[in-house]
Short mmCIF file of C-alpha atoms and ligand atoms in Angstrom, two decimals:
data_model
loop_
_atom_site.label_atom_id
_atom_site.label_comp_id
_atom_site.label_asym_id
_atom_site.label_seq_id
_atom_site.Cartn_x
_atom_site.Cartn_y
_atom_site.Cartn_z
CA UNK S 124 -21.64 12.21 35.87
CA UNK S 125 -18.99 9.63 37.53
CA UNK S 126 -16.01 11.07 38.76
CA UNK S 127 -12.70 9.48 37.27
CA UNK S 128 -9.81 9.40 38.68
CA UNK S 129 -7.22 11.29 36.75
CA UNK S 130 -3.97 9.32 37.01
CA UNK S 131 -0.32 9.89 35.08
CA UNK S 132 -1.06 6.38 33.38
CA UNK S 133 -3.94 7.94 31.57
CA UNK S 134 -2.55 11.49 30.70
CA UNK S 135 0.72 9.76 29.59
CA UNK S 136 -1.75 7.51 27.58
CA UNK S 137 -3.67 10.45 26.40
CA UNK S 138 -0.74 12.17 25.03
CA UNK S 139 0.85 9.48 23.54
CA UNK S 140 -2.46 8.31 21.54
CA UNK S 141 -2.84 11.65 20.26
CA UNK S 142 0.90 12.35 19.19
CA UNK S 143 1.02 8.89 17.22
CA UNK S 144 0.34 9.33 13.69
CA UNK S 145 -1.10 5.95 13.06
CA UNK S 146 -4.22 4.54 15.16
CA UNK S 147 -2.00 2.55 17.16
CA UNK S 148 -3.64 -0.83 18.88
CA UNK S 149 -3.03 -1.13 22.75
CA UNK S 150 0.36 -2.94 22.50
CA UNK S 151 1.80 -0.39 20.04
CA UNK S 152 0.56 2.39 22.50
CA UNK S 153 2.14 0.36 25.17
CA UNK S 154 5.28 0.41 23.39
CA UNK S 155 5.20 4.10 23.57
CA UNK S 156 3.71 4.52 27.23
CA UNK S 157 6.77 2.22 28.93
CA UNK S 158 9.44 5.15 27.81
CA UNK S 159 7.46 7.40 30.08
CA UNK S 160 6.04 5.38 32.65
CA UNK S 161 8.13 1.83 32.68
CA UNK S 162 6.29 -0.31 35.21
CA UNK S 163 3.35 -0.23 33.33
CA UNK S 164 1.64 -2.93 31.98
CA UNK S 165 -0.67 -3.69 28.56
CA UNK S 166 -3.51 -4.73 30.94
CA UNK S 167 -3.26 -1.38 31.94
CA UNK S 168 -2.79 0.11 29.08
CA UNK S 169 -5.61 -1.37 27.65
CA UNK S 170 -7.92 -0.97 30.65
CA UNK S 171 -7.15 2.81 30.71
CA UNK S 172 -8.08 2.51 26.56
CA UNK S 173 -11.07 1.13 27.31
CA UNK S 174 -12.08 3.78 29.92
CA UNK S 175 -11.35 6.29 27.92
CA UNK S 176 -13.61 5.39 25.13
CA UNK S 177 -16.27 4.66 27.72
CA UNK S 178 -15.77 7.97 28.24
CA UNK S 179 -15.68 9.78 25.05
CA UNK S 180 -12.49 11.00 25.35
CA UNK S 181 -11.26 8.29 22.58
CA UNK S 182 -12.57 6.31 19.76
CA UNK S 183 -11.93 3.12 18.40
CA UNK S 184 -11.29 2.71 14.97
CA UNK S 185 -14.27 0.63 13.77
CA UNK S 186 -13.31 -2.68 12.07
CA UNK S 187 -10.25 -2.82 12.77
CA UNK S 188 -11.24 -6.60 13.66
CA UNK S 189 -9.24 -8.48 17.09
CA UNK S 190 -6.48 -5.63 16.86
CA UNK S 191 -8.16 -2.61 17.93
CA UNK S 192 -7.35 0.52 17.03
CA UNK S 193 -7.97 3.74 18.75
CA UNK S 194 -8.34 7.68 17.28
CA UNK S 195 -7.59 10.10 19.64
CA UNK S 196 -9.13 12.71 17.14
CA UNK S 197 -12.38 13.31 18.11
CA UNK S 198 -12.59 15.90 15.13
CA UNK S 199 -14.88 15.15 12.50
CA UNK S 200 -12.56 13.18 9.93
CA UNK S 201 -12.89 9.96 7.91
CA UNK S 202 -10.26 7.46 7.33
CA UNK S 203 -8.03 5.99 4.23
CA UNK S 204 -7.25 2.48 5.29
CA UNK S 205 -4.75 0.27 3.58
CA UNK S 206 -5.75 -3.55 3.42
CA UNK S 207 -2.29 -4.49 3.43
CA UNK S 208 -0.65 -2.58 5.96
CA UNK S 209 -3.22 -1.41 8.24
CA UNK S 210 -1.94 1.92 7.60
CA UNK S 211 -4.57 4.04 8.41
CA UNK S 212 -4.72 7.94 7.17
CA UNK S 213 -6.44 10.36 8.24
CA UNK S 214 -8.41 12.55 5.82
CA UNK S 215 -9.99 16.20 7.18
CA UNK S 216 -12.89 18.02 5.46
CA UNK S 217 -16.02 17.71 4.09
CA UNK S 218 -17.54 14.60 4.10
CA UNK S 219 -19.64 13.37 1.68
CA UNK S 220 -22.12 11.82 4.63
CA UNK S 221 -23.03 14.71 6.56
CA UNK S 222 -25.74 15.26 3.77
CA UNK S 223 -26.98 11.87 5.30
CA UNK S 224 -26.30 13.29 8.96
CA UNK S 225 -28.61 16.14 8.43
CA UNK S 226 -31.36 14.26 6.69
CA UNK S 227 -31.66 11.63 9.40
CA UNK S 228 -31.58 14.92 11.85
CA UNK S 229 -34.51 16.28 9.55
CA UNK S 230 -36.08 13.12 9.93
CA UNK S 231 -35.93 12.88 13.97
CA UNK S 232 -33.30 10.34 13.95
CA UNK S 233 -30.27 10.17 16.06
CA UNK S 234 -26.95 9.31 14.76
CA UNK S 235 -25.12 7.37 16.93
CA UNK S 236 -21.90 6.60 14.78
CA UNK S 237 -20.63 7.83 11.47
CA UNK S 238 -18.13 5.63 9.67
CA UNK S 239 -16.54 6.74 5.82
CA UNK S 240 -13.65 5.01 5.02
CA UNK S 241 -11.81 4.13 2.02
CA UNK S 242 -9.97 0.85 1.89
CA UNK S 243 -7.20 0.14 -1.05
CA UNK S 244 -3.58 0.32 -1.10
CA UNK S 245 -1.25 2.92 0.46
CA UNK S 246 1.26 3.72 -2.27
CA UNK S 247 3.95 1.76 -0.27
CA UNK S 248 2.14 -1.09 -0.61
CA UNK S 249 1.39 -0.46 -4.35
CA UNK S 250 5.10 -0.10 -5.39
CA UNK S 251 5.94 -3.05 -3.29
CA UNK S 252 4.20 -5.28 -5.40
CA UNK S 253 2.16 -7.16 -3.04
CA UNK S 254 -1.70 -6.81 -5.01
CA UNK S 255 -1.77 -8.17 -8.76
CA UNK S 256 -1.48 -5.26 -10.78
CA UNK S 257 -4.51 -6.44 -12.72
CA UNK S 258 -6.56 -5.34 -9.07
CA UNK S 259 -5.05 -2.05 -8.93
CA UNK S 260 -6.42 -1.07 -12.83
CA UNK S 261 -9.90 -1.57 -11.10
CA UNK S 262 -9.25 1.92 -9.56
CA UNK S 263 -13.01 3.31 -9.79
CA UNK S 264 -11.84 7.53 -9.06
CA UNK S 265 -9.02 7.89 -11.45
ZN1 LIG Z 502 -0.01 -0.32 2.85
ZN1 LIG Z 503 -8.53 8.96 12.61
#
């Protein structure tokens, strides 16, 4: 295993990915990181992002597209994603593809990735009008 080295930058990095409640891309976490550590830059930022996913330490947020996101929950979760927003929610539990996990495991195959997500509308999105209400009666679970 490499050694890394363990700087401020990336505990102050850490902690703020972990405390922020939304998947927050590089420049939002760089927003948060300058309180603490004010000479630092979103190169950094992002190069310490990048290292830590390298790692395992982190996770990106798969298609989030050219604004990455990163999870600093490594816990098995899945995501509610509004297509509006971005606002991404985090949703603990059961998961509907870990049947799917353990047959490929039965099977002698190696999951590399899981991905379950749900993308609509967050209700603030939904009461602000922005998708034709004729979309929203499409709702498939209610
Ligand atoms: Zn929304
Ligand atoms: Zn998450």
């Amino acid at each position: 295993m490499k050694m890394r080295r363990h700087t401020r930058q990336r505990q102050v990095i850490l902690e703020e990915l972990r405390k922020a409640p939304n998947h927050p891309t590089a420049a939002e976490l760089f927003g948060l990181v300058k309180v603490q550590v004010p000479r630092i830059s979103l190169g950094t930022v992002y190069r310490n992002l990048e290292q830590l996913c390298e790692d395992g330490t982190i996770r990106k947020v798969p298609g989030t597209g050219n604004e990455t996101r990163y999870d600093g929950d490594l816990t098995e979760h899945w995501h509610l994603r509004c297509r509006e927003c971005g606002h991404i929610h985090d949703v603990h539990g059961p998961v509907s593809v870990e049947t799917a996990g353990k047959t490929g495991l039965r099977l002698g195959w190696v999951a590399l990735e899981q991905r379950l997500e749900l993308i609509g509308l967050c209700p603030d999105c939904q009461t602000s009008g922005v998708a034709a209400k004729s979309e929203i009666k499409q709702e498939p679970y209610s």
